[in-house]
Amino acid sequence: DQQVKQNSPSLSVQEGRISILNCDYTNSMFDYFLWYKKYPAEGPTFLISISSIKDKNEDGRFTVFLNKSAKHLSLHIVPSQPGDSAVYFCAALSNSGYALNFGKGTSLLVTP
Amino acid sequence: ETGVTQTPRHLVMGMTNKKSLKCEQHLGHNAMYWYKQSAKKPLELMFVYNFKEQTENNSVPSRFSPECPNSSHLFLHLHTLQPEDSALYLCASSQDTGGASYEQYFGPGTRLTVT
């Protein structure tokens, strides 16, 4: 049973606009949430993370928002750039576990 | 070399072959992981090593055999694989397992095809 879900397989955004990638989870025991970016033929690259004690974390153009009551997190990219085109994976981890639970990914396309 | 490296990047093997995948991390981390990514499926954890000791074996068939000689190197020995084992095998490392050291850094992966 998948505990981390990314319900949008793809997203297309115009350059300069905001990209919003969504992720839902079912396990309330998750303590940490991470976003990874993946280009074809490469491994996932760590992007940004958030602890469950926070509701927002910002790093440059990337901001992750966490809504624990809704078991929902989102990644905002502002402004979006063509180089941001990639597959974005949401992942979650509990303090007592080792495995990152990944979603299936959302393919982002940023058009000029 | 920096980060996490994996060799080979591509591997084609028959079902009766024996081969090994290699992973090396240059980040000074203590934990290393093997993941499998099959088409249209999320990444699945296979094995976890922390300080060279195996701490997790996620019900992986015995035809996959991990080896961790030190904190910087991780191998995945393969023998008598099945075509359904064809996938992208990813290695990752983190400072430690769980807690505040949760950020895992991935290698580029080995694309394995079993014929």
Tab-separated table of C-alpha atoms in Angstrom:
chain	number	residue	atom	x	y	z
A	1	ASP	CA	0.000	0.000	0.000
A	2	GLN	CA	1.556	3.251	-1.117
A	3	GLN	CA	1.999	5.706	1.741
A	4	VAL	CA	3.204	8.657	-0.341
A	5	LYS	CA	1.163	9.737	-3.321
A	6	GLN	CA	1.775	12.198	-6.084
A	7	ASN	CA	-1.500	12.287	-7.949
A	8	SER	CA	-0.379	14.456	-10.849
A	9	PRO	CA	1.911	12.525	-13.189
A	10	SER	CA	2.778	15.644	-15.147
A	11	LEU	CA	2.661	19.434	-14.997
A	12	SER	CA	3.422	22.081	-17.604
A	13	VAL	CA	4.264	25.661	-16.597
A	14	GLN	CA	5.424	28.713	-18.482
A	15	GLU	CA	8.875	30.116	-17.710
A	16	GLY	CA	8.765	32.777	-15.007
A	17	ARG	CA	5.556	31.481	-13.471
A	18	ILE	CA	5.095	29.468	-10.289
A	19	SER	CA	5.255	25.659	-10.349
A	20	ILE	CA	3.335	23.910	-7.577
A	21	LEU	CA	3.958	20.216	-7.060
A	22	ASN	CA	1.719	18.354	-4.628
A	23	CYS	CA	2.183	15.322	-2.448
A	24	ASP	CA	-0.134	13.488	-0.022
A	25	TYR	CA	0.763	10.923	2.595
A	26	THR	CA	-1.161	8.506	4.760
A	27	ASN	CA	1.248	7.664	7.601
A	28	SER	CA	1.005	10.151	10.464
A	29	MET	CA	4.265	8.751	11.893
A	30	PHE	CA	6.388	10.364	9.193
A	31	ASP	CA	8.820	12.875	10.695
A	32	TYR	CA	10.687	14.169	7.669
A	33	PHE	CA	9.710	14.995	4.135
A	34	LEU	CA	12.036	15.464	1.204
A	35	TRP	CA	11.844	16.518	-2.411
A	36	TYR	CA	14.153	15.049	-5.014
A	37	LYS	CA	14.672	16.065	-8.614
A	38	LYS	CA	15.588	13.521	-11.265
A	39	TYR	CA	16.839	13.940	-14.802
A	40	PRO	CA	16.709	11.015	-17.248
A	41	ALA	CA	19.582	8.523	-16.828
A	42	GLU	CA	20.630	10.112	-13.524
A	43	GLY	CA	19.955	9.315	-9.882
A	44	PRO	CA	17.626	11.528	-7.823
A	45	THR	CA	19.182	14.743	-6.549
A	46	PHE	CA	18.214	16.017	-3.123
A	47	LEU	CA	16.460	19.366	-3.395
A	48	ILE	CA	14.866	20.459	-0.135
A	49	SER	CA	13.420	18.927	3.020
A	50	ILE	CA	11.203	19.777	5.942
A	51	SER	CA	10.816	18.386	9.420
A	52	SER	CA	7.324	17.646	10.742
A	53	ILE	CA	7.758	20.300	13.438
A	54	LYS	CA	7.794	23.011	10.775
A	55	ASP	CA	5.236	24.116	8.228
A	56	LYS	CA	7.503	25.917	5.787
A	57	ASN	CA	11.066	25.731	4.572
A	58	GLU	CA	12.559	28.000	1.944
A	59	ASP	CA	15.747	27.710	-0.085
A	60	GLY	CA	16.173	30.211	-2.884
A	61	ARG	CA	13.500	29.643	-5.504
A	62	PHE	CA	12.224	26.529	-3.748
A	63	THR	CA	9.762	26.481	-0.855
A	64	VAL	CA	8.164	23.445	0.726
A	65	PHE	CA	4.921	23.771	2.678
A	66	LEU	CA	3.667	21.117	5.085
A	67	ASN	CA	0.060	20.797	6.262
A	68	LYS	CA	0.105	18.029	8.849
A	69	SER	CA	-3.623	18.057	9.529
A	70	ALA	CA	-4.288	17.461	5.840
A	71	LYS	CA	-1.284	15.146	5.448
A	72	HIS	CA	-0.252	17.221	2.481
A	73	LEU	CA	2.897	18.922	1.317
A	74	SER	CA	3.733	20.990	-1.685
A	75	LEU	CA	6.820	22.279	-3.448
A	76	HIS	CA	6.702	25.773	-4.926
A	77	ILE	CA	9.248	26.857	-7.515
A	78	VAL	CA	9.295	30.587	-8.234
A	79	PRO	CA	10.180	31.700	-10.823
A	80	SER	CA	10.216	28.517	-12.873
A	81	GLN	CA	13.072	28.082	-15.344
A	82	PRO	CA	13.443	25.691	-18.302
A	83	GLY	CA	16.290	23.946	-16.426
A	84	ASP	CA	13.772	22.957	-13.762
A	85	SER	CA	12.190	20.526	-16.226
A	86	ALA	CA	12.639	17.111	-14.599
A	87	VAL	CA	10.762	14.512	-12.587
A	88	TYR	CA	10.158	15.553	-8.977
A	89	PHE	CA	9.766	12.931	-6.273
A	90	CYS	CA	8.290	13.459	-2.858
A	91	ALA	CA	9.635	11.204	-0.095
A	92	ALA	CA	8.916	10.684	3.579
A	93	LEU	CA	10.723	9.072	6.478
A	94	SER	CA	9.884	8.278	10.069
A	95	ASN	CA	12.363	8.669	12.914
A	96	SER	CA	12.308	4.943	13.550
A	97	GLY	CA	12.669	3.820	9.938
A	98	TYR	CA	15.406	3.640	7.357
A	99	ALA	CA	13.497	3.622	4.125
A	100	LEU	CA	12.549	6.720	2.263
A	101	ASN	CA	8.987	6.178	1.071
A	102	PHE	CA	8.779	7.674	-2.378
A	103	GLY	CA	5.877	8.832	-4.479
A	104	LYS	CA	5.744	7.906	-8.156
A	105	GLY	CA	6.908	11.344	-9.233
A	106	THR	CA	5.560	14.318	-11.173
A	107	SER	CA	7.134	15.259	-14.472
A	108	LEU	CA	7.513	19.041	-14.678
A	109	LEU	CA	7.942	20.773	-18.019
A	110	VAL	CA	8.820	24.460	-18.004
A	111	THR	CA	8.278	26.016	-21.404
A	112	PRO	CA	9.985	29.204	-22.639
B	1	GLU	CA	35.449	12.001	-7.535
B	2	THR	CA	32.747	13.533	-5.418
B	3	GLY	CA	29.369	12.389	-4.175
B	4	VAL	CA	28.137	8.884	-4.856
B	5	THR	CA	29.433	6.927	-7.829
B	6	GLN	CA	28.154	3.668	-9.286
B	7	THR	CA	29.663	1.244	-11.778
B	8	PRO	CA	28.801	0.000	-14.259
B	9	ARG	CA	26.199	2.460	-15.522
B	10	HIS	CA	24.658	-0.161	-17.788
B	11	LEU	CA	24.708	-3.949	-17.531
B	12	VAL	CA	23.173	-6.666	-19.652
B	13	MET	CA	23.374	-10.165	-18.242
B	14	GLY	CA	21.933	-13.581	-18.909
B	15	MET	CA	19.963	-15.474	-16.309
B	16	THR	CA	22.874	-17.815	-15.563
B	17	ASN	CA	25.504	-15.076	-15.167
B	18	LYS	CA	27.052	-13.739	-11.992
B	19	LYS	CA	27.824	-10.034	-11.852
B	20	SER	CA	28.369	-7.336	-9.238
B	21	LEU	CA	27.309	-3.721	-8.955
B	22	LYS	CA	29.623	-1.332	-7.159
B	23	CYS	CA	28.876	1.838	-5.243
B	24	GLU	CA	31.321	4.239	-3.653
B	25	GLN	CA	30.553	7.351	-1.628
B	26	HIS	CA	33.009	10.185	-1.043
B	27	LEU	CA	30.879	12.081	1.477
B	28	GLY	CA	32.157	10.589	4.715
B	29	HIS	CA	28.746	9.063	5.420
B	30	ASN	CA	28.112	6.095	7.662
B	31	ALA	CA	24.993	4.633	6.055
B	32	MET	CA	24.541	3.198	2.575
B	33	TYR	CA	21.473	1.896	0.772
B	34	TRP	CA	20.445	-0.113	-2.275
B	35	TYR	CA	17.190	0.836	-3.981
B	36	LYS	CA	15.432	-0.668	-6.979
B	37	GLN	CA	13.353	1.334	-9.417
B	38	SER	CA	11.186	-0.640	-11.791
B	39	ALA	CA	9.210	0.975	-14.586
B	40	LYS	CA	6.175	2.912	-13.354
B	41	LYS	CA	6.845	2.033	-9.708
B	42	PRO	CA	8.197	4.085	-6.815
B	43	LEU	CA	11.716	3.468	-5.582
B	44	GLU	CA	11.859	0.383	-3.366
B	45	LEU	CA	14.401	-0.009	-0.595
B	46	MET	CA	16.367	-3.272	-0.775
B	47	PHE	CA	19.136	-3.100	1.825
B	48	VAL	CA	20.525	-0.718	4.423
B	49	TYR	CA	23.979	-0.739	5.973
B	50	ASN	CA	24.976	1.439	8.887
B	51	PHE	CA	28.627	1.399	9.966
B	52	LYS	CA	29.137	-1.667	7.720
B	53	GLU	CA	26.415	-3.626	9.493
B	54	GLN	CA	23.289	-4.654	7.623
B	55	THR	CA	20.323	-3.137	9.438
B	56	GLU	CA	17.575	-3.794	6.925
B	57	ASN	CA	16.789	-6.455	4.374
B	58	ASN	CA	13.494	-5.559	2.814
B	59	SER	CA	12.421	-9.132	1.904
B	60	VAL	CA	14.791	-9.241	-1.037
B	61	PRO	CA	15.282	-12.600	-2.830
B	62	SER	CA	18.565	-14.357	-2.093
B	63	ARG	CA	19.690	-13.999	-5.709
B	64	PHE	CA	20.630	-10.457	-4.615
B	65	SER	CA	23.503	-10.479	-2.131
B	66	PRO	CA	24.867	-7.237	-0.657
B	67	GLU	CA	28.347	-6.685	0.688
B	68	CYS	CA	29.668	-3.686	2.593
B	69	PRO	CA	33.418	-4.029	3.283
B	70	ASN	CA	33.683	-0.498	4.709
B	71	SER	CA	31.568	2.619	5.126
B	72	SER	CA	32.580	3.954	1.706
B	73	HIS	CA	31.903	0.932	-0.478
B	74	LEU	CA	28.807	-1.125	-1.151
B	75	PHE	CA	28.381	-3.999	-3.564
B	76	LEU	CA	25.369	-5.861	-4.862
B	77	HIS	CA	26.222	-9.352	-6.087
B	78	LEU	CA	23.803	-10.771	-8.627
B	79	HIS	CA	23.311	-14.400	-9.626
B	80	THR	CA	20.631	-16.376	-11.474
B	81	LEU	CA	18.485	-13.304	-11.976
B	82	GLN	CA	15.115	-13.273	-13.693
B	83	PRO	CA	13.980	-10.969	-16.519
B	84	GLU	CA	11.649	-9.212	-14.051
B	85	ASP	CA	14.744	-8.098	-12.131
B	86	SER	CA	15.550	-5.709	-14.967
B	87	ALA	CA	15.425	-2.247	-13.409
B	88	LEU	CA	17.444	0.775	-12.369
B	89	TYR	CA	19.462	-0.002	-9.235
B	90	LEU	CA	20.317	3.028	-7.181
B	91	CYS	CA	22.807	3.388	-4.384
B	92	ALA	CA	22.445	6.115	-1.764
B	93	SER	CA	24.243	7.250	1.360
B	94	SER	CA	23.406	9.379	4.370
B	95	GLN	CA	25.309	10.630	7.394
B	96	ASP	CA	23.463	8.137	9.572
B	97	THR	CA	20.148	6.328	9.506
B	98	GLY	CA	17.038	8.080	10.773
B	99	GLY	CA	16.889	11.106	13.008
B	100	ALA	CA	18.281	14.403	11.803
B	101	SER	CA	20.694	12.761	9.368
B	102	TYR	CA	17.941	11.646	7.052
B	103	GLU	CA	19.015	13.268	3.818
B	104	GLN	CA	20.032	10.550	1.405
B	105	TYR	CA	22.252	11.285	-1.558
B	106	PHE	CA	21.944	9.082	-4.611
B	107	GLY	CA	24.333	7.795	-7.219
B	108	PRO	CA	23.478	7.826	-10.938
B	109	GLY	CA	22.270	4.233	-10.913
B	110	THR	CA	23.010	1.072	-12.874
B	111	ARG	CA	20.525	0.206	-15.598
B	112	LEU	CA	20.314	-3.605	-15.476
B	113	THR	CA	18.782	-5.716	-18.209
B	114	VAL	CA	18.384	-9.454	-17.658
B	115	THR	CA	17.959	-11.468	-20.858
